[in-house]
Amino acid sequence: MNYKNIVEFKVWGKYALFTDPLTKLGGEKYSYPVPTYEALKGILSSVYWKPTIVWYIDKVRVMSPIRTQTRGVKPIKYQKGNNESSNDLAIYTYLTDVEYQVQAHFDWNYNRPDLEKDRNDHKHYWIARRMIERGGRRDVFLGTRECQGYVAPCKFGEGQGFYDNYGEMAFGLMFHGFDYPDEHKDGELWARFWRAKMIDGVIVFPRPDDEKAIVRKFLRPMKASPPQTVGLTEKGLLEGYQEGA
Amino acid sequence: MNWIQSLYETYENCQHMVGYTNEPTRPLLPICHITVQAHIEVVIDGEGNFRRAQLVDKRDATTIIPATESSAGRSGNKPTPHPFSDKLQYLAGDFVEHGGKVTSGFAKDPEEPYRQFVTLLTNWCNSPYGHPKARAVLTYVQKKTLMQDLITQKILLVDGNGNLISKKEAKRDRNSKDIFSVLNAQTQDGAVVRWIVETPNASESKTWRDATLWESWANYYLNTTKTEDLCMVTGQRRVITFNHPKFIRREGDNAKLISANDKKNFTFRGRFTEDRQACTVSLEASQKAHYALAWLISRQGYRDKQGELAVVAWATSGAKVPQPTDDFSDLYGDLPSEEEQVADTAQDMAIRLKKAIAGYRQKIDARDDVVVMAVDSATPGRLAIVYYRTLKGSDFLDRIENWHKTCAWQHKYVKREKPEPETGKMKSILIPFYGAPAPADIAEAAYGTNRDGRFVVDDRLKKATIKRLLPCIVDGHPIPRDLVDSVVRRASNRIGMEDWQWEKALSIACALYRKYRYGKEKLEMALDETRTSRDYLYGRLLAIADVLEERALSKAEKNRPTNAARYMQQFSQRPFTTWKQIHELLTPYFMRLGGQASYYKKLIGEVEDLFTPDDFISNKPLSGEYLLGYYCQRQKMWEKTDKSATNDDDSNE
């Protein structure tokens, strides 16, 4: 990387739900107190992403107090049993009034040698900057789809945060992210975990390849699916085509 | 720490409390064990020879027995056996010979449950983790004489052909105990047996109290189950479980915190194809965490009447902590009753509160983690965590102390059962206290309707209110305004409530309003005669009119609500015009009081003088502050007469 490739932004919203996987199975979702690496990576990827790059989240700063709110919800039952006429009933626990400052950087996705020509850090950096200023290319959500989030540029560490002099807060073993086959090892899907802790409101994430900090769990075989076409250079695509005809 | 880890850690810290205690609550279970209600005790010796049998007293029937994952959650028509103690159909090789009826799924092969049981027990006994007592039981069970032995001992009741009889057929003697007096059933088939193995050197012959037996089974079970994966609690590769314990809030509670019966819908499917991809927890961590939670809820938690919402606070070290769902009378324990009470002032209360909290501070290390957790279920099968917070011990106690300090008022609605000194009969007495009301009482005051002299609140509304109050207590959040408004509105509506209900609503409204204003201004619990805010003064006026009329009425021995009481609701909405009405209606009472009237007239004049003219003629609705003015003024006037009537010799006044 020849040029600076670190971006900073803040993301906020009324609700957030970073589901604790233990509560996911039964459907009574309960949120982790802080966002996961994967959730933040997803947010940044919604703001700007190309298959050429991989986003790495360096750290997150929790700005507002961790508050929860429960809501009764009716998750849709897609396949109802013989005697079931209505949708399910559940209690979800959301975080409310969240605000985070995030620092992240990108690196090339070396699993995609076909995109080598697109590895122009200057270009990607400035597009990412502009997209953050505009609030992102796609809609941003905090953990789950129903929790709309908003993105704006910021300076990491700027302003007063609720946990500024709070000391350490440990969250125990927490989900970190997924190793998807297109960025990690083709043919395999893995989940990563780590012992998360927050110091004075800041969580510094280990890199996904930090073998000391991260525990992995193999989930299942999964094939990467790179695009089948590379545009106009695809053989046979322009056969029989004539300019101006 | 996250919820399951702190529960797991609590279990580890409280290992020494595993097993039975003297408390009437549910025990902290050893892992791979469950509790059942036993009916028959069979005593055998170390070689598996029958000695005797007896019925189990109902109060002592709770028995810890080894269980497999599938037997712990068994149901349906072919239930799997527990490995050690169980019902007769599993334990007795001669069950059918004596007319025993097996569960319907086994009807074609009635020996099957017995065979399953023997296989299970044999495997355990033959493993390196076997236990001499288990072997003794196995030897005895293989003799297939259990039914015969129990019949000989007259524990099981049979007819002339040696077949089990039903409750109807039995000739029962009212004065002596028989199997049906311990068994809640029409037949004897469901009786559960527990074992006493008497060996010369063993200290604990009761197998359900033998910790070495627990260990032996747990070790065997953990080492024979082979599905290993990453445990998402400990982060290590361990034997994992797909059957997480139930019975969390109470016995018979089917809701689970971790459940995965939904494989058709999309609670986890999508990126995952099976439940074990989404979540794996080790058997050990899961059982320890769940058993700890069940134990904590039973020992010190709050449960609503339906047993749906459960709230519990605990220190991960195992030390007891004050509960956020308690009021001050629970917290302090032994408050003086109304009769015994000596001048209990706000200051006195502050000292008491400090003492009570200091008592807890001694037991909890300041850096100990204190956890507050609430669980609730929307449907019978699943349990949701609705509130979870960890705090340092000192922070937690500060918050509890602060809640009781800032949301304090004088309350007189808590009743306690106490034995009368002369007769020893239990009698319920009022325990007045200063402090914060309990969340459940707040819900009643805010939303309760009067039905046959009781506050009736919709259960869901009550649950929701308690859940909303938890952050106010534990996190120090401000009280929701709509809740305060609701309590104030109800306290203003005096007609339509019983007197005690209204008094309860009033003191709770005062407490909540005081808390609501806290931070903006500090409202005193005693009458503040220098306070000139409009709402406070109007409250005082109402109190004067109320007390005056009440006294005049009682003189004439009339027991009807005062005009102040009747107009209270209207007064809160249009104080100026309503006050004119009330004031005019006071005239006959002034006459009746004669000489005393001048005191009240003077008092009314004094209060009215404190108003600014604009404030007085304004007809804007009153805020909750008027209730405080009302309460304080009334209290002051009551005290005055109490003192002059009883404390004549108190020359220091």
PDB file of N, CA and C in Angstrom, chain A residues 169-199:
ATOM      1  N   MET A 169     -13.690  -3.102  30.755  1.00  0.00           N
ATOM      2  CA  MET A 169     -14.940  -3.858  30.818  1.00  0.00           C
ATOM      3  C   MET A 169     -14.742  -5.077  29.920  1.00  0.00           C
ATOM      4  N   ALA A 170     -14.877  -6.285  30.502  1.00  0.00           N
ATOM      5  CA  ALA A 170     -14.650  -7.492  29.712  1.00  0.00           C
ATOM      6  C   ALA A 170     -15.975  -8.122  29.337  1.00  0.00           C
ATOM      7  N   PHE A 171     -16.083  -8.636  28.128  1.00  0.00           N
ATOM      8  CA  PHE A 171     -17.339  -9.226  27.676  1.00  0.00           C
ATOM      9  C   PHE A 171     -17.262 -10.737  27.541  1.00  0.00           C
ATOM     10  N   GLY A 172     -16.121 -11.312  27.881  1.00  0.00           N
ATOM     11  CA  GLY A 172     -16.009 -12.759  27.745  1.00  0.00           C
ATOM     12  C   GLY A 172     -15.847 -13.164  26.290  1.00  0.00           C
ATOM     13  N   LEU A 173     -16.060 -14.441  26.036  1.00  0.00           N
ATOM     14  CA  LEU A 173     -15.897 -14.928  24.662  1.00  0.00           C
ATOM     15  C   LEU A 173     -17.020 -14.366  23.793  1.00  0.00           C
ATOM     16  N   MET A 174     -16.613 -13.725  22.706  1.00  0.00           N
ATOM     17  CA  MET A 174     -17.603 -13.045  21.876  1.00  0.00           C
ATOM     18  C   MET A 174     -17.347 -13.370  20.415  1.00  0.00           C
ATOM     19  N   PHE A 175     -18.396 -13.353  19.644  1.00  0.00           N
ATOM     20  CA  PHE A 175     -18.260 -13.592  18.211  1.00  0.00           C
ATOM     21  C   PHE A 175     -17.426 -12.471  17.593  1.00  0.00           C
ATOM     22  N   HIS A 176     -16.512 -12.841  16.712  1.00  0.00           N
ATOM     23  CA  HIS A 176     -15.675 -11.837  16.045  1.00  0.00           C
ATOM     24  C   HIS A 176     -16.144 -11.631  14.614  1.00  0.00           C
ATOM     25  N   GLY A 177     -16.151 -12.719  13.832  1.00  0.00           N
ATOM     26  CA  GLY A 177     -16.597 -12.586  12.445  1.00  0.00           C
ATOM     27  C   GLY A 177     -16.553 -13.912  11.732  1.00  0.00           C
ATOM     28  N   PHE A 178     -16.879 -13.866  10.469  1.00  0.00           N
ATOM     29  CA  PHE A 178     -16.840 -15.078   9.647  1.00  0.00           C
ATOM     30  C   PHE A 178     -15.638 -15.051   8.724  1.00  0.00           C
ATOM     31  N   ASP A 179     -15.063 -16.230   8.483  1.00  0.00           N
ATOM     32  CA  ASP A 179     -14.092 -16.384   7.403  1.00  0.00           C
ATOM     33  C   ASP A 179     -14.862 -16.896   6.204  1.00  0.00           C
ATOM     34  N   TYR A 180     -15.214 -15.995   5.317  1.00  0.00           N
ATOM     35  CA  TYR A 180     -15.955 -16.428   4.129  1.00  0.00           C
ATOM     36  C   TYR A 180     -14.983 -16.986   3.106  1.00  0.00           C
ATOM     37  N   PRO A 181     -15.446 -17.925   2.297  1.00  0.00           N
ATOM     38  CA  PRO A 181     -14.524 -18.581   1.364  1.00  0.00           C
ATOM     39  C   PRO A 181     -13.876 -17.621   0.356  1.00  0.00           C
ATOM     40  N   ASP A 182     -14.516 -16.504   0.038  1.00  0.00           N
ATOM     41  CA  ASP A 182     -13.918 -15.622  -0.969  1.00  0.00           C
ATOM     42  C   ASP A 182     -12.783 -14.780  -0.410  1.00  0.00           C
ATOM     43  N   GLU A 183     -12.669 -14.727   0.931  1.00  0.00           N
ATOM     44  CA  GLU A 183     -11.578 -13.938   1.497  1.00  0.00           C
ATOM     45  C   GLU A 183     -10.593 -14.798   2.270  1.00  0.00           C
ATOM     46  N   HIS A 184     -10.976 -16.036   2.531  1.00  0.00           N
ATOM     47  CA  HIS A 184     -10.142 -16.856   3.399  1.00  0.00           C
ATOM     48  C   HIS A 184      -9.703 -18.099   2.634  1.00  0.00           C
ATOM     49  N   LYS A 185     -10.339 -19.206   2.877  1.00  0.00           N
ATOM     50  CA  LYS A 185      -9.934 -20.451   2.240  1.00  0.00           C
ATOM     51  C   LYS A 185     -11.127 -20.958   1.460  1.00  0.00           C
ATOM     52  N   ASP A 186     -10.970 -21.096   0.148  1.00  0.00           N
ATOM     53  CA  ASP A 186     -12.134 -21.478  -0.634  1.00  0.00           C
ATOM     54  C   ASP A 186     -12.625 -22.861  -0.219  1.00  0.00           C
ATOM     55  N   GLY A 187     -13.946 -22.973  -0.195  1.00  0.00           N
ATOM     56  CA  GLY A 187     -14.543 -24.260   0.134  1.00  0.00           C
ATOM     57  C   GLY A 187     -14.915 -24.410   1.590  1.00  0.00           C
ATOM     58  N   GLU A 188     -14.562 -23.425   2.423  1.00  0.00           N
ATOM     59  CA  GLU A 188     -14.847 -23.570   3.853  1.00  0.00           C
ATOM     60  C   GLU A 188     -15.400 -22.286   4.452  1.00  0.00           C
ATOM     61  N   LEU A 189     -16.366 -22.454   5.338  1.00  0.00           N
ATOM     62  CA  LEU A 189     -16.885 -21.316   6.111  1.00  0.00           C
ATOM     63  C   LEU A 189     -16.523 -21.533   7.578  1.00  0.00           C
ATOM     64  N   TRP A 190     -15.885 -20.553   8.161  1.00  0.00           N
ATOM     65  CA  TRP A 190     -15.477 -20.634   9.567  1.00  0.00           C
ATOM     66  C   TRP A 190     -16.066 -19.469  10.350  1.00  0.00           C
ATOM     67  N   ALA A 191     -16.213 -19.672  11.657  1.00  0.00           N
ATOM     68  CA  ALA A 191     -16.601 -18.569  12.538  1.00  0.00           C
ATOM     69  C   ALA A 191     -15.441 -18.271  13.474  1.00  0.00           C
ATOM     70  N   ARG A 192     -15.244 -17.001  13.777  1.00  0.00           N
ATOM     71  CA  ARG A 192     -14.154 -16.613  14.682  1.00  0.00           C
ATOM     72  C   ARG A 192     -14.712 -16.062  16.001  1.00  0.00           C
ATOM     73  N   PHE A 193     -14.014 -16.340  17.072  1.00  0.00           N
ATOM     74  CA  PHE A 193     -14.384 -15.824  18.396  1.00  0.00           C
ATOM     75  C   PHE A 193     -13.171 -15.225  19.071  1.00  0.00           C
ATOM     76  N   TRP A 194     -13.419 -14.308  19.992  1.00  0.00           N
ATOM     77  CA  TRP A 194     -12.298 -13.753  20.751  1.00  0.00           C
ATOM     78  C   TRP A 194     -12.799 -13.243  22.094  1.00  0.00           C
ATOM     79  N   ARG A 195     -11.869 -13.023  23.007  1.00  0.00           N
ATOM     80  CA  ARG A 195     -12.252 -12.536  24.334  1.00  0.00           C
ATOM     81  C   ARG A 195     -12.251 -11.013  24.302  1.00  0.00           C
ATOM     82  N   ALA A 196     -13.436 -10.471  24.103  1.00  0.00           N
ATOM     83  CA  ALA A 196     -13.545  -9.026  23.870  1.00  0.00           C
ATOM     84  C   ALA A 196     -13.412  -8.252  25.168  1.00  0.00           C
ATOM     85  N   LYS A 197     -12.714  -7.143  25.088  1.00  0.00           N
ATOM     86  CA  LYS A 197     -12.723  -6.224  26.223  1.00  0.00           C
ATOM     87  C   LYS A 197     -12.634  -4.790  25.744  1.00  0.00           C
ATOM     88  N   MET A 198     -13.188  -3.919  26.564  1.00  0.00           N
ATOM     89  CA  MET A 198     -13.256  -2.509  26.205  1.00  0.00           C
ATOM     90  C   MET A 198     -12.477  -1.734  27.252  1.00  0.00           C
ATOM     91  N   ILE A 199     -11.555  -0.887  26.806  1.00  0.00           N
ATOM     92  CA  ILE A 199     -10.809  -0.080  27.770  1.00  0.00           C
ATOM     93  C   ILE A 199     -11.106   1.383  27.503  1.00  0.00           C
TER      94      ILE A 199
END
